[in-house]
Amino acid sequence: MNNDILKTLYSEQDIENACKRLGDQITTDYQGKNPIVIGVLKGAIFFMTDLVRDIDLYMDIDFIDVSSYHGGTHSSGSIELMKDIDIDVKGRNILFVEDIIDTGRTLKYLEDLLEDRGAKSIKVCTLMDKPEGRVVEAKADYVGLEVPNEFVVGYGLDYVGKYRNLPYVGVLKPEVYSDK
Ligand code: PRP
Ligand code: MN
Ligand code: MG
Protein backbone atom coordinates (compact mmCIF):
# COMPACT_ATOMS: atom_id res chain seq x y z
CA MET A 1 0.00 0.00 0.00
CA ASN A 2 2.75 2.46 0.97
CA ASN A 3 4.36 1.63 -2.35
CA ASP A 4 1.46 3.31 -4.20
CA ILE A 5 2.29 6.70 -2.70
CA LEU A 6 4.14 9.25 -4.84
CA LYS A 7 4.82 11.72 -2.06
CA THR A 8 3.88 12.52 1.51
CA LEU A 9 2.00 15.76 1.93
CA TYR A 10 1.58 15.71 5.71
CA SER A 11 3.40 13.41 8.13
CA GLU A 12 2.01 11.81 11.29
CA GLN A 13 3.81 14.54 13.25
CA ASP A 14 2.22 17.31 11.14
CA ILE A 15 -1.22 15.82 11.83
CA GLU A 16 -0.53 15.43 15.55
CA ASN A 17 0.56 19.07 15.79
CA ALA A 18 -2.57 20.24 13.96
CA CYS A 19 -4.80 18.20 16.31
CA LYS A 20 -3.15 19.73 19.40
CA ARG A 21 -3.48 23.27 18.08
CA LEU A 22 -7.14 22.85 17.08
CA GLY A 23 -7.97 20.99 20.28
CA ASP A 24 -6.60 23.85 22.42
CA GLN A 25 -8.50 26.44 20.41
CA ILE A 26 -11.80 24.53 20.63
CA THR A 27 -11.30 23.97 24.38
CA THR A 28 -11.04 27.75 24.82
CA ASP A 29 -13.92 28.66 22.48
CA TYR A 30 -16.44 26.10 23.78
CA GLN A 31 -16.12 26.65 27.54
CA GLY A 32 -19.53 25.95 29.13
CA LYS A 33 -21.17 25.24 25.75
CA ASN A 34 -21.57 21.47 26.08
CA PRO A 35 -21.24 20.87 22.31
CA ILE A 36 -22.33 17.89 20.26
CA VAL A 37 -19.25 16.95 18.27
CA ILE A 38 -20.32 15.14 15.11
CA GLY A 39 -17.85 13.13 13.06
CA VAL A 40 -18.66 12.80 9.36
CA LEU A 41 -18.16 9.19 8.32
CA LYS A 42 -16.18 7.62 7.00
CA GLY A 43 -13.36 10.02 6.15
CA ALA A 44 -13.29 11.82 9.50
CA ILE A 45 -12.94 8.76 11.75
CA PHE A 46 -9.24 9.07 12.54
CA PHE A 47 -9.24 12.85 12.86
CA MET A 48 -12.34 12.71 15.06
CA THR A 49 -10.84 10.23 17.53
CA ASP A 50 -7.53 12.10 17.72
CA LEU A 51 -9.08 15.58 17.92
CA VAL A 52 -11.62 14.93 20.71
CA ARG A 53 -8.86 13.55 22.93
CA ASP A 54 -7.13 16.92 22.58
CA ILE A 55 -10.26 18.78 23.72
CA ASP A 56 -10.72 19.27 27.48
CA LEU A 57 -14.50 19.73 27.69
CA TYR A 58 -17.72 17.89 28.48
CA MET A 59 -19.27 16.99 25.15
CA ASP A 60 -21.58 14.59 23.39
CA ILE A 61 -20.20 12.62 20.48
CA ASP A 62 -22.19 11.41 17.52
CA PHE A 63 -21.63 10.35 13.92
CA ILE A 64 -23.35 10.98 10.63
CA ASP A 65 -22.60 9.23 7.37
CA VAL A 66 -22.97 11.06 4.09
CA SER A 67 -21.37 10.18 0.81
CA SER A 68 -20.85 12.07 -2.42
CA TYR A 69 -17.71 10.64 -4.02
CA HIS A 70 -18.90 7.03 -4.07
CA GLY A 71 -15.26 6.00 -3.87
CA GLY A 72 -13.92 7.87 -6.89
CA THR A 73 -11.85 11.01 -7.32
CA HIS A 74 -14.67 13.38 -8.30
CA SER A 75 -17.63 14.61 -6.31
CA SER A 76 -20.85 13.25 -7.84
CA GLY A 77 -22.69 16.42 -6.87
CA SER A 78 -25.47 14.56 -5.08
CA ILE A 79 -25.18 13.97 -1.36
CA GLU A 80 -26.71 10.86 0.16
CA LEU A 81 -27.52 10.51 3.87
CA MET A 82 -26.39 6.99 4.75
CA LYS A 83 -26.67 7.15 8.56
CA ASP A 84 -28.25 9.86 10.69
CA ILE A 85 -27.20 11.09 14.15
CA ASP A 86 -29.00 9.78 17.24
CA ILE A 87 -29.02 12.93 19.40
CA ASP A 88 -31.62 15.73 19.20
CA VAL A 89 -29.78 18.89 18.11
CA LYS A 90 -32.51 21.42 18.94
CA GLY A 91 -30.97 24.33 20.87
CA ARG A 92 -27.53 22.69 20.95
CA ASN A 93 -24.10 23.89 19.84
CA ILE A 94 -22.85 21.69 17.02
CA LEU A 95 -19.29 21.13 15.93
CA PHE A 96 -18.88 19.08 12.76
CA VAL A 97 -15.59 17.29 12.30
CA GLU A 98 -14.49 16.67 8.71
CA ASP A 99 -11.32 15.28 7.16
CA ILE A 100 -11.46 17.57 4.13
CA ILE A 101 -13.54 20.30 2.53
CA ASP A 102 -13.24 20.32 -1.23
CA THR A 103 -16.25 21.40 -3.35
CA GLY A 104 -18.05 22.36 -0.12
CA ARG A 105 -21.18 20.39 -1.07
CA THR A 106 -21.01 17.97 1.87
CA LEU A 107 -20.61 20.76 4.39
CA LYS A 108 -23.40 22.83 2.86
CA TYR A 109 -25.71 19.80 3.01
CA LEU A 110 -24.86 19.13 6.67
CA GLU A 111 -25.24 22.74 7.76
CA ASP A 112 -28.63 23.05 6.06
CA LEU A 113 -29.80 19.78 7.60
CA LEU A 114 -29.04 20.77 11.21
CA GLU A 115 -30.16 24.35 10.75
CA ASP A 116 -33.58 23.00 9.74
CA ARG A 117 -33.60 20.93 12.94
CA GLY A 118 -33.07 24.00 15.11
CA ALA A 119 -29.44 23.77 16.19
CA LYS A 120 -28.35 26.82 18.22
CA SER A 121 -24.95 27.16 16.53
CA ILE A 122 -23.15 25.16 13.86
CA LYS A 123 -19.39 25.27 13.36
CA VAL A 124 -16.98 23.10 11.46
CA CYS A 125 -13.52 21.82 12.19
CA THR A 126 -11.71 20.26 9.24
CA LEU A 127 -8.27 18.71 9.23
CA MET A 128 -7.72 19.72 5.62
CA ASP A 129 -9.07 22.47 3.45
CA LYS A 130 -8.76 22.60 -0.35
CA PRO A 131 -9.93 26.18 -1.09
CA GLU A 132 -9.35 25.85 -4.85
CA GLY A 133 -11.89 23.03 -5.04
CA ARG A 134 -14.93 25.07 -4.00
CA VAL A 135 -18.09 24.84 -6.09
CA VAL A 136 -20.53 26.08 -3.45
CA GLU A 137 -19.84 28.59 -0.69
CA ALA A 138 -18.62 26.82 2.43
CA LYS A 139 -16.20 27.90 5.10
CA ALA A 140 -14.66 25.98 7.98
CA ASP A 141 -14.29 27.70 11.33
CA TYR A 142 -11.24 25.63 12.29
CA VAL A 143 -8.73 24.45 9.69
CA GLY A 144 -5.77 22.20 10.42
CA LEU A 145 -3.88 22.07 7.13
CA GLU A 146 -4.29 23.49 3.64
CA VAL A 147 -3.96 21.20 0.65
CA PRO A 148 -3.27 22.07 -2.99
CA ASN A 149 -5.69 21.11 -5.77
CA GLU A 150 -4.54 17.48 -5.86
CA PHE A 151 -6.34 14.26 -4.93
CA VAL A 152 -5.02 13.18 -1.54
CA VAL A 153 -5.39 9.91 0.39
CA GLY A 154 -4.63 8.60 3.87
CA TYR A 155 -5.61 9.31 7.46
CA GLY A 156 -9.25 8.61 6.57
CA LEU A 157 -9.28 9.76 2.94
CA ASP A 158 -9.88 7.01 0.40
CA TYR A 159 -9.55 6.19 -3.24
CA VAL A 160 -12.18 3.56 -4.17
CA GLY A 161 -12.44 2.69 -0.50
CA LYS A 162 -8.71 2.09 0.00
CA TYR A 163 -5.81 3.92 1.69
CA ARG A 164 -7.89 5.25 4.61
CA ASN A 165 -5.60 3.43 7.05
CA LEU A 166 -2.40 5.15 5.92
CA PRO A 167 -1.20 7.04 9.02
CA TYR A 168 -0.14 10.07 6.94
CA VAL A 169 -1.58 12.07 4.01
CA GLY A 170 -0.11 11.59 0.55
CA VAL A 171 -0.59 11.74 -3.19
CA LEU A 172 -0.99 8.53 -5.22
CA LYS A 173 1.25 7.59 -8.12
CA PRO A 174 -0.56 8.31 -11.42
CA GLU A 175 -0.44 4.65 -12.54
CA VAL A 176 -2.53 3.61 -9.51
CA TYR A 177 -5.60 5.36 -10.94
CA SER A 178 -5.53 3.56 -14.28
CA ASP A 179 -4.78 0.06 -12.95
CA LYS A 180 -7.04 -0.52 -9.98
C1 PRP B 1 -15.27 13.10 1.24
C2 PRP B 1 -14.62 13.75 2.45
C3 PRP B 1 -15.59 14.85 2.84
C4 PRP B 1 -16.17 15.27 1.50
C5 PRP B 1 -15.52 16.54 1.04
O1 PRP B 1 -16.25 12.18 1.68
O2 PRP B 1 -14.47 12.82 3.50
O3 PRP B 1 -16.61 14.35 3.66
O4 PRP B 1 -15.88 14.20 0.58
O5 PRP B 1 -15.85 16.82 -0.28
P1 PRP B 1 -16.78 18.01 -0.77
O6 PRP B 1 -16.34 19.27 -0.05
O7 PRP B 1 -16.47 18.09 -2.24
O8 PRP B 1 -18.19 17.66 -0.51
P2 PRP B 1 -16.88 11.08 0.71
O9 PRP B 1 -18.13 11.59 0.12
O10 PRP B 1 -15.83 10.58 -0.23
O11 PRP B 1 -17.28 9.92 1.72
P3 PRP B 1 -16.28 9.17 2.73
O12 PRP B 1 -15.96 10.14 3.81
O13 PRP B 1 -17.07 8.01 3.23
O14 PRP B 1 -15.06 8.77 1.94
MN1 MN C 1 -16.38 12.23 4.06
MG1 MG D 1 -14.41 9.26 0.00
mmCIF file of C-alpha atoms and ligand atoms in Angstrom:
data_model
loop_
_atom_site.group_PDB
_atom_site.id
_atom_site.type_symbol
_atom_site.label_atom_id
_atom_site.label_comp_id
_atom_site.label_asym_id
_atom_site.label_seq_id
_atom_site.Cartn_x
_atom_site.Cartn_y
_atom_site.Cartn_z
ATOM 1 C CA MET A 1 0.000 0.000 0.000
ATOM 2 C CA ASN A 2 2.754 2.465 0.968
ATOM 3 C CA ASN A 3 4.360 1.633 -2.352
ATOM 4 C CA ASP A 4 1.458 3.307 -4.202
ATOM 5 C CA ILE A 5 2.293 6.703 -2.701
ATOM 6 C CA LEU A 6 4.141 9.248 -4.843
ATOM 7 C CA LYS A 7 4.821 11.722 -2.063
ATOM 8 C CA THR A 8 3.881 12.516 1.513
ATOM 9 C CA LEU A 9 1.997 15.763 1.932
ATOM 10 C CA TYR A 10 1.580 15.706 5.705
ATOM 11 C CA SER A 11 3.395 13.407 8.127
ATOM 12 C CA GLU A 12 2.011 11.813 11.292
ATOM 13 C CA GLN A 13 3.807 14.539 13.252
ATOM 14 C CA ASP A 14 2.221 17.315 11.143
ATOM 15 C CA ILE A 15 -1.220 15.819 11.832
ATOM 16 C CA GLU A 16 -0.527 15.432 15.552
ATOM 17 C CA ASN A 17 0.557 19.069 15.786
ATOM 18 C CA ALA A 18 -2.567 20.237 13.957
ATOM 19 C CA CYS A 19 -4.804 18.202 16.309
ATOM 20 C CA LYS A 20 -3.151 19.726 19.400
ATOM 21 C CA ARG A 21 -3.480 23.274 18.077
ATOM 22 C CA LEU A 22 -7.142 22.855 17.079
ATOM 23 C CA GLY A 23 -7.973 20.989 20.284
ATOM 24 C CA ASP A 24 -6.604 23.847 22.418
ATOM 25 C CA GLN A 25 -8.504 26.444 20.413
ATOM 26 C CA ILE A 26 -11.796 24.528 20.634
ATOM 27 C CA THR A 27 -11.297 23.973 24.377
ATOM 28 C CA THR A 28 -11.042 27.745 24.816
ATOM 29 C CA ASP A 29 -13.919 28.660 22.481
ATOM 30 C CA TYR A 30 -16.444 26.100 23.782
ATOM 31 C CA GLN A 31 -16.120 26.652 27.544
ATOM 32 C CA GLY A 32 -19.525 25.951 29.128
ATOM 33 C CA LYS A 33 -21.169 25.241 25.755
ATOM 34 C CA ASN A 34 -21.566 21.467 26.080
ATOM 35 C CA PRO A 35 -21.242 20.871 22.315
ATOM 36 C CA ILE A 36 -22.327 17.891 20.262
ATOM 37 C CA VAL A 37 -19.251 16.946 18.268
ATOM 38 C CA ILE A 38 -20.318 15.141 15.106
ATOM 39 C CA GLY A 39 -17.846 13.134 13.059
ATOM 40 C CA VAL A 40 -18.663 12.802 9.365
ATOM 41 C CA LEU A 41 -18.157 9.189 8.317
ATOM 42 C CA LYS A 42 -16.183 7.620 6.995
ATOM 43 C CA GLY A 43 -13.361 10.021 6.147
ATOM 44 C CA ALA A 44 -13.289 11.824 9.495
ATOM 45 C CA ILE A 45 -12.941 8.763 11.745
ATOM 46 C CA PHE A 46 -9.243 9.072 12.536
ATOM 47 C CA PHE A 47 -9.245 12.851 12.860
ATOM 48 C CA MET A 48 -12.341 12.709 15.058
ATOM 49 C CA THR A 49 -10.839 10.233 17.528
ATOM 50 C CA ASP A 50 -7.533 12.098 17.721
ATOM 51 C CA LEU A 51 -9.077 15.576 17.924
ATOM 52 C CA VAL A 52 -11.620 14.932 20.711
ATOM 53 C CA ARG A 53 -8.864 13.549 22.934
ATOM 54 C CA ASP A 54 -7.128 16.916 22.575
ATOM 55 C CA ILE A 55 -10.263 18.784 23.722
ATOM 56 C CA ASP A 56 -10.724 19.270 27.478
ATOM 57 C CA LEU A 57 -14.501 19.731 27.692
ATOM 58 C CA TYR A 58 -17.721 17.889 28.483
ATOM 59 C CA MET A 59 -19.267 16.991 25.145
ATOM 60 C CA ASP A 60 -21.578 14.593 23.393
ATOM 61 C CA ILE A 61 -20.199 12.619 20.480
ATOM 62 C CA ASP A 62 -22.193 11.410 17.517
ATOM 63 C CA PHE A 63 -21.625 10.352 13.924
ATOM 64 C CA ILE A 64 -23.354 10.984 10.629
ATOM 65 C CA ASP A 65 -22.599 9.231 7.368
ATOM 66 C CA VAL A 66 -22.972 11.061 4.090
ATOM 67 C CA SER A 67 -21.371 10.180 0.808
ATOM 68 C CA SER A 68 -20.850 12.070 -2.424
ATOM 69 C CA TYR A 69 -17.712 10.639 -4.016
ATOM 70 C CA HIS A 70 -18.903 7.032 -4.074
ATOM 71 C CA GLY A 71 -15.258 5.996 -3.869
ATOM 72 C CA GLY A 72 -13.916 7.874 -6.887
ATOM 73 C CA THR A 73 -11.853 11.014 -7.325
ATOM 74 C CA HIS A 74 -14.668 13.377 -8.296
ATOM 75 C CA SER A 75 -17.635 14.607 -6.306
ATOM 76 C CA SER A 76 -20.847 13.255 -7.844
ATOM 77 C CA GLY A 77 -22.693 16.421 -6.871
ATOM 78 C CA SER A 78 -25.472 14.560 -5.082
ATOM 79 C CA ILE A 79 -25.180 13.967 -1.358
ATOM 80 C CA GLU A 80 -26.708 10.861 0.163
ATOM 81 C CA LEU A 81 -27.521 10.514 3.866
ATOM 82 C CA MET A 82 -26.386 6.987 4.751
ATOM 83 C CA LYS A 83 -26.674 7.153 8.565
ATOM 84 C CA ASP A 84 -28.252 9.865 10.691
ATOM 85 C CA ILE A 85 -27.197 11.092 14.148
ATOM 86 C CA ASP A 86 -29.005 9.783 17.241
ATOM 87 C CA ILE A 87 -29.024 12.934 19.398
ATOM 88 C CA ASP A 88 -31.621 15.727 19.202
ATOM 89 C CA VAL A 89 -29.781 18.887 18.107
ATOM 90 C CA LYS A 90 -32.513 21.423 18.944
ATOM 91 C CA GLY A 91 -30.969 24.326 20.874
ATOM 92 C CA ARG A 92 -27.527 22.686 20.953
ATOM 93 C CA ASN A 93 -24.097 23.891 19.842
ATOM 94 C CA ILE A 94 -22.848 21.687 17.024
ATOM 95 C CA LEU A 95 -19.291 21.129 15.928
ATOM 96 C CA PHE A 96 -18.882 19.075 12.758
ATOM 97 C CA VAL A 97 -15.587 17.292 12.299
ATOM 98 C CA GLU A 98 -14.486 16.672 8.712
ATOM 99 C CA ASP A 99 -11.323 15.277 7.162
ATOM 100 C CA ILE A 100 -11.459 17.566 4.133
ATOM 101 C CA ILE A 101 -13.542 20.301 2.527
ATOM 102 C CA ASP A 102 -13.242 20.321 -1.233
ATOM 103 C CA THR A 103 -16.253 21.403 -3.350
ATOM 104 C CA GLY A 104 -18.052 22.359 -0.123
ATOM 105 C CA ARG A 105 -21.179 20.392 -1.067
ATOM 106 C CA THR A 106 -21.012 17.972 1.871
ATOM 107 C CA LEU A 107 -20.609 20.763 4.386
ATOM 108 C CA LYS A 108 -23.403 22.832 2.863
ATOM 109 C CA TYR A 109 -25.714 19.803 3.015
ATOM 110 C CA LEU A 110 -24.863 19.125 6.672
ATOM 111 C CA GLU A 111 -25.242 22.739 7.765
ATOM 112 C CA ASP A 112 -28.634 23.050 6.056
ATOM 113 C CA LEU A 113 -29.804 19.778 7.603
ATOM 114 C CA LEU A 114 -29.041 20.767 11.211
ATOM 115 C CA GLU A 115 -30.158 24.349 10.750
ATOM 116 C CA ASP A 116 -33.580 22.998 9.740
ATOM 117 C CA ARG A 117 -33.602 20.931 12.939
ATOM 118 C CA GLY A 118 -33.073 24.003 15.108
ATOM 119 C CA ALA A 119 -29.444 23.771 16.194
ATOM 120 C CA LYS A 120 -28.347 26.818 18.215
ATOM 121 C CA SER A 121 -24.952 27.157 16.533
ATOM 122 C CA ILE A 122 -23.152 25.164 13.860
ATOM 123 C CA LYS A 123 -19.394 25.265 13.361
ATOM 124 C CA VAL A 124 -16.981 23.103 11.457
ATOM 125 C CA CYS A 125 -13.517 21.820 12.192
ATOM 126 C CA THR A 126 -11.706 20.262 9.241
ATOM 127 C CA LEU A 127 -8.270 18.714 9.235
ATOM 128 C CA MET A 128 -7.721 19.721 5.623
ATOM 129 C CA ASP A 129 -9.067 22.470 3.448
ATOM 130 C CA LYS A 130 -8.762 22.604 -0.347
ATOM 131 C CA PRO A 131 -9.931 26.176 -1.094
ATOM 132 C CA GLU A 132 -9.348 25.852 -4.853
ATOM 133 C CA GLY A 133 -11.890 23.027 -5.044
ATOM 134 C CA ARG A 134 -14.933 25.071 -3.997
ATOM 135 C CA VAL A 135 -18.093 24.841 -6.094
ATOM 136 C CA VAL A 136 -20.532 26.083 -3.448
ATOM 137 C CA GLU A 137 -19.841 28.589 -0.688
ATOM 138 C CA ALA A 138 -18.621 26.816 2.426
ATOM 139 C CA LYS A 139 -16.199 27.897 5.101
ATOM 140 C CA ALA A 140 -14.659 25.979 7.978
ATOM 141 C CA ASP A 141 -14.285 27.698 11.327
ATOM 142 C CA TYR A 142 -11.240 25.631 12.290
ATOM 143 C CA VAL A 143 -8.728 24.451 9.687
ATOM 144 C CA GLY A 144 -5.770 22.204 10.420
ATOM 145 C CA LEU A 145 -3.878 22.072 7.134
ATOM 146 C CA GLU A 146 -4.287 23.493 3.642
ATOM 147 C CA VAL A 147 -3.962 21.203 0.650
ATOM 148 C CA PRO A 148 -3.272 22.068 -2.993
ATOM 149 C CA ASN A 149 -5.685 21.110 -5.772
ATOM 150 C CA GLU A 150 -4.537 17.480 -5.864
ATOM 151 C CA PHE A 151 -6.343 14.262 -4.929
ATOM 152 C CA VAL A 152 -5.018 13.180 -1.537
ATOM 153 C CA VAL A 153 -5.388 9.910 0.393
ATOM 154 C CA GLY A 154 -4.628 8.597 3.866
ATOM 155 C CA TYR A 155 -5.615 9.313 7.464
ATOM 156 C CA GLY A 156 -9.253 8.615 6.567
ATOM 157 C CA LEU A 157 -9.277 9.755 2.942
ATOM 158 C CA ASP A 158 -9.882 7.012 0.399
ATOM 159 C CA TYR A 159 -9.548 6.191 -3.243
ATOM 160 C CA VAL A 160 -12.176 3.555 -4.173
ATOM 161 C CA GLY A 161 -12.440 2.690 -0.501
ATOM 162 C CA LYS A 162 -8.714 2.087 0.005
ATOM 163 C CA TYR A 163 -5.809 3.916 1.692
ATOM 164 C CA ARG A 164 -7.886 5.245 4.608
ATOM 165 C CA ASN A 165 -5.602 3.429 7.050
ATOM 166 C CA LEU A 166 -2.405 5.153 5.918
ATOM 167 C CA PRO A 167 -1.195 7.037 9.021
ATOM 168 C CA TYR A 168 -0.143 10.065 6.937
ATOM 169 C CA VAL A 169 -1.579 12.068 4.007
ATOM 170 C CA GLY A 170 -0.113 11.585 0.551
ATOM 171 C CA VAL A 171 -0.586 11.737 -3.187
ATOM 172 C CA LEU A 172 -0.993 8.534 -5.222
ATOM 173 C CA LYS A 173 1.251 7.587 -8.119
ATOM 174 C CA PRO A 174 -0.556 8.310 -11.418
ATOM 175 C CA GLU A 175 -0.442 4.650 -12.540
ATOM 176 C CA VAL A 176 -2.527 3.607 -9.512
ATOM 177 C CA TYR A 177 -5.602 5.355 -10.940
ATOM 178 C CA SER A 178 -5.532 3.560 -14.279
ATOM 179 C CA ASP A 179 -4.778 0.058 -12.946
ATOM 180 C CA LYS A 180 -7.040 -0.524 -9.978
HETATM 181 C C1 PRP B 1 -15.273 13.099 1.243
HETATM 182 C C2 PRP B 1 -14.619 13.754 2.451
HETATM 183 C C3 PRP B 1 -15.589 14.849 2.836
HETATM 184 C C4 PRP B 1 -16.173 15.269 1.502
HETATM 185 C C5 PRP B 1 -15.525 16.540 1.043
HETATM 186 O O1 PRP B 1 -16.246 12.180 1.678
HETATM 187 O O2 PRP B 1 -14.470 12.820 3.499
HETATM 188 O O3 PRP B 1 -16.610 14.350 3.658
HETATM 189 O O4 PRP B 1 -15.880 14.200 0.579
HETATM 190 O O5 PRP B 1 -15.847 16.821 -0.282
HETATM 191 P P1 PRP B 1 -16.775 18.014 -0.769
HETATM 192 O O6 PRP B 1 -16.343 19.267 -0.054
HETATM 193 O O7 PRP B 1 -16.465 18.092 -2.241
HETATM 194 O O8 PRP B 1 -18.190 17.661 -0.507
HETATM 195 P P2 PRP B 1 -16.876 11.079 0.713
HETATM 196 O O9 PRP B 1 -18.132 11.587 0.124
HETATM 197 O O10 PRP B 1 -15.832 10.583 -0.229
HETATM 198 O O11 PRP B 1 -17.278 9.917 1.719
HETATM 199 P P3 PRP B 1 -16.276 9.167 2.728
HETATM 200 O O12 PRP B 1 -15.956 10.141 3.811
HETATM 201 O O13 PRP B 1 -17.065 8.014 3.229
HETATM 202 O O14 PRP B 1 -15.063 8.771 1.937
HETATM 203 MN MN MN B 2 -16.383 12.233 4.063
HETATM 204 MG MG MG B 3 -14.410 9.256 0.003
#
